[in-house]
Coordinates of C-alpha atoms in Angstrom, one line a residue:
M1 CA -4.3 21.7 -2.9
I2 CA -4.8 19.6 -5.9
E3 CA -2.4 21.9 -7.9
E4 CA 0.4 20.9 -5.3
L5 CA -0.1 17.3 -6.5
Q6 CA 0.0 18.2 -10.3
Q7 CA 3.5 19.9 -9.7
I8 CA 4.9 16.6 -8.6
D9 CA 6.9 15.1 -11.5
T10 CA 5.9 11.5 -12.1
S11 CA 8.1 10.9 -15.1
A12 CA 10.5 8.8 -13.1
I13 CA 7.6 6.7 -12.1
E14 CA 6.7 5.6 -15.7
E15 CA 10.3 4.7 -16.6
L16 CA 10.8 2.8 -13.5
R17 CA 7.5 0.8 -14.3
K18 CA 8.8 -0.4 -17.5
I19 CA 12.0 -1.4 -15.9
K20 CA 10.3 -3.3 -13.1
Q21 CA 8.3 -5.2 -15.8
D22 CA 11.6 -6.2 -17.3
E23 CA 12.8 -7.3 -13.8
E24 CA 9.7 -9.4 -13.4
V25 CA 10.2 -11.2 -16.7
L26 CA 13.8 -11.9 -15.5
H27 CA 12.5 -13.2 -12.3
D28 CA 10.0 -15.5 -13.9
W29 CA 12.9 -16.9 -16.2
L30 CA 15.1 -17.5 -13.3
S31 CA 12.3 -19.4 -11.5
K32 CA 11.8 -21.6 -14.6
M33 CA 15.5 -22.1 -15.0
E34 CA 15.9 -23.5 -11.4
A35 CA 13.1 -26.0 -12.1
K36 CA 14.7 -27.2 -15.2
K37 CA 18.5 -27.2 -14.0
G38 CA 19.0 -30.8 -14.3
K39 CA 17.8 -31.0 -17.8
V40 CA 20.7 -29.2 -19.5
A41 CA 24.5 -29.2 -19.1
D42 CA 26.0 -27.3 -16.3
A43 CA 28.0 -25.2 -18.6
V44 CA 24.7 -24.3 -20.5
F45 CA 22.9 -23.3 -17.3
A46 CA 25.8 -21.2 -16.0
R47 CA 26.0 -19.4 -19.4
V48 CA 22.3 -18.5 -19.4
L49 CA 22.6 -17.5 -15.7
R50 CA 25.4 -15.2 -16.4
D51 CA 23.5 -13.6 -19.2
Y52 CA 20.5 -13.0 -16.9
E53 CA 22.7 -11.6 -14.3
G54 CA 24.2 -9.1 -16.6
R55 CA 20.7 -8.0 -17.7
N56 CA 19.5 -7.6 -14.2
A57 CA 22.8 -5.6 -13.1
A58 CA 22.1 -3.4 -16.2
L59 CA 18.5 -2.8 -15.2
E60 CA 19.6 -2.0 -11.6
E61 CA 22.0 0.6 -12.9
K62 CA 19.5 2.2 -15.2
A63 CA 16.9 2.5 -12.3
R64 CA 19.4 3.8 -9.7
P65 CA 19.2 7.6 -10.9
L66 CA 15.5 7.3 -11.6
K67 CA 14.9 5.9 -8.0
D68 CA 16.8 9.1 -6.8
R69 CA 14.5 11.4 -8.7
A70 CA 11.4 9.4 -7.6
R71 CA 12.5 9.6 -3.9
G72 CA 12.9 13.3 -4.1
E73 CA 9.4 13.8 -5.6
Y74 CA 7.8 11.4 -3.1
A75 CA 9.3 13.6 -0.2
K76 CA 7.2 16.3 -1.6
L77 CA 4.0 14.0 -1.9
R78 CA 4.5 13.0 1.8
T79 CA 4.4 16.7 2.8
C80 CA 1.0 17.1 0.8
I81 CA -0.4 13.9 2.4
E82 CA 0.2 15.2 5.9
R83 CA -1.5 18.5 5.1
F84 CA -4.4 16.7 3.3
A85 CA -4.8 14.4 6.4
K86 CA -5.0 17.2 8.8
A87 CA -7.4 19.3 6.6
L88 CA -9.7 16.1 6.3
E89 CA -9.6 15.6 10.0
A90 CA -10.6 19.2 10.6
A91 CA -13.5 19.1 8.1
T92 CA -14.9 16.0 9.6
L93 CA -14.7 17.3 13.2
D94 CA -16.2 20.6 12.0
K95 CA -19.1 18.8 10.4
E96 CA -19.8 16.7 13.6
E97 CA -19.6 19.8 15.7
L98 CA -22.2 21.6 13.6
E99 CA -24.6 18.7 13.7
F100 CA -24.1 18.5 17.5
R101 CA -24.9 22.2 17.9
H102 CA -28.0 21.7 15.7
E103 CA -29.2 18.9 17.9
I104 CA -28.9 20.8 21.0
G105 CA -30.8 23.7 19.3
E106 CA -28.2 26.4 18.6
F107 CA -28.3 26.3 14.8
Q108 CA -31.8 25.8 13.1
G109 CA -33.8 26.3 9.9
Q110 CA -32.0 28.0 6.9
E111 CA -28.9 29.0 8.8
F112 CA -28.2 25.4 9.8
E113 CA -28.9 24.1 6.2
E114 CA -26.5 26.7 4.7
R115 CA -23.8 26.0 7.2
L116 CA -24.4 22.2 6.6
K117 CA -24.1 22.7 2.8
A118 CA -20.9 24.4 3.2
S119 CA -19.4 22.0 5.7
E120 CA -20.3 19.0 3.4
L121 CA -18.8 20.7 0.4
R122 CA -15.6 21.2 2.2
L123 CA -15.6 17.7 3.5
T124 CA -16.1 16.3 0.1
Q125 CA -13.2 18.2 -1.3
C126 CA -10.8 17.2 1.4
Q127 CA -11.8 13.6 0.9
A128 CA -11.2 13.9 -2.9
E129 CA -7.7 15.6 -2.2
R130 CA -6.7 12.8 0.1
T131 CA -7.9 10.1 -2.2
E132 CA -6.0 11.5 -5.2
A133 CA -2.9 11.9 -3.0
D134 CA -3.2 8.3 -1.8
E135 CA -3.7 7.0 -5.3
L136 CA -0.4 8.8 -6.3
K137 CA 1.4 7.4 -3.4
Q138 CA 0.4 3.9 -4.5
R139 CA 2.0 4.7 -7.9
F140 CA 5.2 5.6 -6.3
I141 CA 5.3 2.6 -4.1
G142 CA 4.2 0.3 -6.9
V143 CA 7.6 0.7 -8.7
F144 CA 9.6 0.2 -5.6
H145 CA 9.5 -2.9 -3.2
S146 CA 7.9 -1.1 -0.5
E147 CA 7.3 2.3 1.1
E148 CA 10.5 1.9 3.2
D149 CA 12.4 1.1 0.2
L150 CA 11.1 4.2 -1.5
A151 CA 11.9 6.4 1.7
L152 CA 15.7 5.1 1.9
P153 CA 18.7 6.5 0.3
P154 CA 20.0 4.6 -2.8
A155 CA 22.2 1.8 -1.9
A156 CA 25.8 1.6 -3.2
P157 CA 26.1 -0.8 -6.3
A158 CA 27.6 -4.2 -5.4
V159 CA 30.9 -4.6 -7.1
R160 CA 32.3 -8.2 -8.2
K161 CA 36.0 -8.7 -8.1
P162 CA 37.6 -9.6 -11.3
G163 CA 37.7 -13.3 -11.7
A164 CA 35.1 -13.9 -9.1
P165 CA 32.7 -16.8 -10.0
P166 CA 29.2 -15.8 -10.6
A167 CA 26.4 -16.1 -8.0
A168 CA 24.9 -19.4 -7.5
A169 CA 21.4 -20.0 -8.8
G170 CA 18.6 -18.5 -7.1
S171 CA 20.9 -15.7 -5.5
V172 CA 20.7 -13.2 -8.1
A173 CA 19.4 -9.9 -6.8
V174 CA 16.3 -9.7 -8.9
P175 CA 13.6 -7.8 -6.9
S176 CA 10.6 -9.5 -5.7
P177 CA 7.6 -8.2 -7.4
L178 CA 5.7 -7.3 -4.2
S179 CA 4.5 -3.8 -3.1
A180 CA 5.8 -4.5 0.4
P181 CA 8.9 -5.9 1.9
P182 CA 9.5 -9.5 0.7
T183 CA 7.8 -12.2 2.7
A184 CA 8.0 -15.9 2.6
E185 CA 6.1 -17.6 -0.3
P186 CA 2.6 -18.6 0.9
T187 CA 1.8 -22.1 1.4
G188 CA -2.0 -21.8 1.6
R189 CA -3.5 -23.1 -1.6
I190 CA -7.0 -24.1 -2.3
G191 CA -7.7 -27.2 -0.2
E192 CA -4.9 -26.6 2.1
E193 CA -5.0 -24.9 5.6
A194 CA -4.1 -21.3 5.7
P195 CA -1.1 -20.4 8.0
P196 CA -2.0 -18.9 11.1
P197 CA -2.3 -15.1 11.1
V198 CA 0.2 -13.1 13.2
A199 CA -1.3 -10.9 15.9
P200 CA -0.2 -7.2 16.1
P201 CA 2.9 -6.5 18.5
A202 CA 1.7 -6.2 22.1
T203 CA 2.5 -3.0 24.0
P204 CA 5.4 -3.7 26.6
K205 CA 4.0 -4.1 30.0
G206 CA 4.5 -0.8 32.0
A207 CA 5.3 1.1 28.9
P208 CA 3.7 4.8 29.0
P209 CA 1.0 5.5 26.3
A210 CA 2.1 7.5 23.4
P211 CA 1.5 11.2 24.0
S212 CA -1.3 12.8 22.2
P213 CA -0.7 15.9 20.0
P214 CA -1.3 19.2 22.0
P215 CA -4.4 21.0 20.8
S216 CA -3.9 24.4 19.1
G217 CA -6.6 27.2 19.2
D218 CA -10.0 25.6 18.8
A219 CA -8.7 22.2 17.8
T220 CA -10.3 19.2 19.2
I221 CA -8.6 15.9 20.1
M222 CA -7.3 14.1 17.1
I223 CA -9.0 10.8 16.3
E224 CA -7.4 7.8 14.8
K225 CA -8.9 6.9 11.4
P226 CA -9.9 3.4 10.4
H227 CA -7.1 1.7 8.4
L228 CA -5.4 -1.6 7.5
S229 CA -1.9 -2.1 8.8
A230 CA 0.3 -4.3 6.5
Q231 CA 2.5 -6.5 8.8
M232 CA 6.2 -6.8 7.6
D233 CA 8.8 -9.5 8.4
D234 CA 11.0 -7.0 10.3
G235 CA 8.1 -6.2 12.6
S236 CA 7.4 -2.8 10.8
A237 CA 3.9 -1.7 9.4
V238 CA 2.6 0.1 6.4
D239 CA -0.7 1.7 7.1
Y240 CA -3.5 2.0 4.4
P241 CA -6.2 4.6 5.4
L242 CA -9.9 3.5 4.9
D243 CA -12.4 6.1 3.8
L244 CA -15.6 6.1 1.6
Q245 CA -13.8 4.6 -1.3
V246 CA -13.6 0.9 -2.2
M247 CA -10.2 -0.3 -1.1
S248 CA -9.4 -2.9 -3.8
I249 CA -6.6 -5.4 -3.0
G250 CA -4.8 -7.6 -5.6
R251 CA -2.0 -8.0 -8.1
A252 CA -3.4 -6.0 -10.9
P253 CA -1.6 -2.3 -10.9
D254 CA -4.9 -0.4 -10.7
N255 CA -5.6 -1.8 -7.2
R256 CA -5.4 0.7 -4.2
V257 CA -3.3 -2.0 -2.5
R258 CA -1.2 -3.8 -4.8
I259 CA 0.5 -7.2 -4.0
Q260 CA 2.4 -8.8 -6.8
K261 CA 2.6 -12.3 -5.9
D262 CA 1.5 -15.5 -7.8
A263 CA -0.7 -16.6 -4.8
V264 CA -2.7 -13.4 -5.1
S265 CA -5.4 -12.8 -7.7
R266 CA -5.4 -9.9 -10.1
K267 CA -8.6 -8.7 -8.3
H268 CA -8.4 -10.6 -5.0
A269 CA -10.5 -8.9 -2.4
E270 CA -11.9 -5.5 -1.4
V271 CA -12.8 -3.6 1.9
V272 CA -16.0 -1.5 1.6
L273 CA -17.9 0.6 4.1
G274 CA -21.3 -0.8 4.9
S275 CA -24.2 0.2 7.2
K276 CA -22.8 -1.6 10.1
G277 CA -19.0 -0.8 9.4
Y278 CA -16.2 -2.1 7.1
L279 CA -16.6 -5.3 5.2
I280 CA -14.0 -7.5 3.5
R281 CA -15.2 -9.3 0.4
D282 CA -13.3 -12.1 -1.5
L283 CA -13.7 -11.5 -5.2
K284 CA -13.8 -15.2 -6.1
S285 CA -9.9 -15.4 -5.8
E286 CA -8.1 -18.6 -6.4
N287 CA -6.5 -19.0 -3.0
G288 CA -8.9 -17.5 -0.8
T289 CA -9.1 -14.5 1.8
F290 CA -8.6 -15.5 5.4
V291 CA -9.6 -13.6 8.7
N292 CA -8.4 -14.8 11.9
G293 CA -7.3 -18.0 10.2
K294 CA -10.7 -18.9 8.5
R295 CA -11.4 -18.4 4.9
V296 CA -14.3 -16.1 4.2
T297 CA -16.3 -14.9 1.4
E298 CA -17.7 -11.8 3.3
R299 CA -17.2 -10.6 6.7
L300 CA -18.0 -7.6 8.8
L301 CA -14.4 -6.5 10.3
V302 CA -14.0 -5.8 14.0
D303 CA -11.0 -4.0 15.5
G304 CA -7.9 -6.3 15.6
D305 CA -9.1 -8.9 13.0
A306 CA -6.0 -10.5 11.3
I307 CA -6.4 -10.5 7.5
Q308 CA -4.2 -12.7 5.3
I309 CA -4.1 -12.5 1.4
G310 CA -1.6 -14.9 0.0
S311 CA 1.6 -14.3 2.2
Q312 CA 0.7 -10.9 3.1
K313 CA -0.9 -10.1 6.6
F314 CA -2.9 -7.1 7.6
I315 CA -4.5 -6.0 10.9
F316 CA -7.7 -3.9 10.7
H317 CA -7.9 -1.0 13.0
E318 CA -11.4 0.7 13.3
G319 CA -10.1 3.7 14.8

């Protein structure tokens, strides 16, 4: 299945990454402009603002066809990820079934060892395929504002009427450098109390449970895997599956979960699988990692824990 991933065209990602870097520079300049607005003449401020608006519009225009290409390739990737997830689930259950049959005496000796070796080999291969697909997914998301943005059709370009005044300072449509939908700027700094975490949305009273997928053939009931659910302002969630690999979180592009915000360190935190379950570790970040509103250095996660890194919130689901 790895060959399927190699057939996905990633050239648009590399071009979009360069455009996004230029957008982030513009975003930084605009922020600094606003802080120094009163130190220059209004005419100078307006002239520089128009220049940056024009550059931003040119970048958006250049990015539009590239985003169309990336969305098409991402649709192929999502199909691959769904297949990889089902294959990994099946391999996990097959190994568990084999070990269970061994415990009750059905498979013993060399027969069990051979079956176990084959089962572990298949499971390792499925895990590698899923990990590689997830890493490629993060590369796609990294050049968009969120996974939702990546899945949406391109928006029609805004047209300014001739003679219309330029946008006011701070209203320039420079994309926020965050790998999730924009959230409010964090107020929690070192020495300040972190904002309270948001609990996951409750199931409406009386609502029927979601139906389980019907089994086919010898299939077993599907089991939800451990994951972090990123909580968005609009109430939606983006899930990041947890596995045997370390899940790194931070501002640097090589993190599995990338959050491009000033309040987030380049290597901010990580989630790892320990002997008792999944642990979250703060990597000596400047603004800290919070679990259920309390700053932590290392903590064993339990189902429903609310994690906050900068302004981004996550909910841990142990599956």
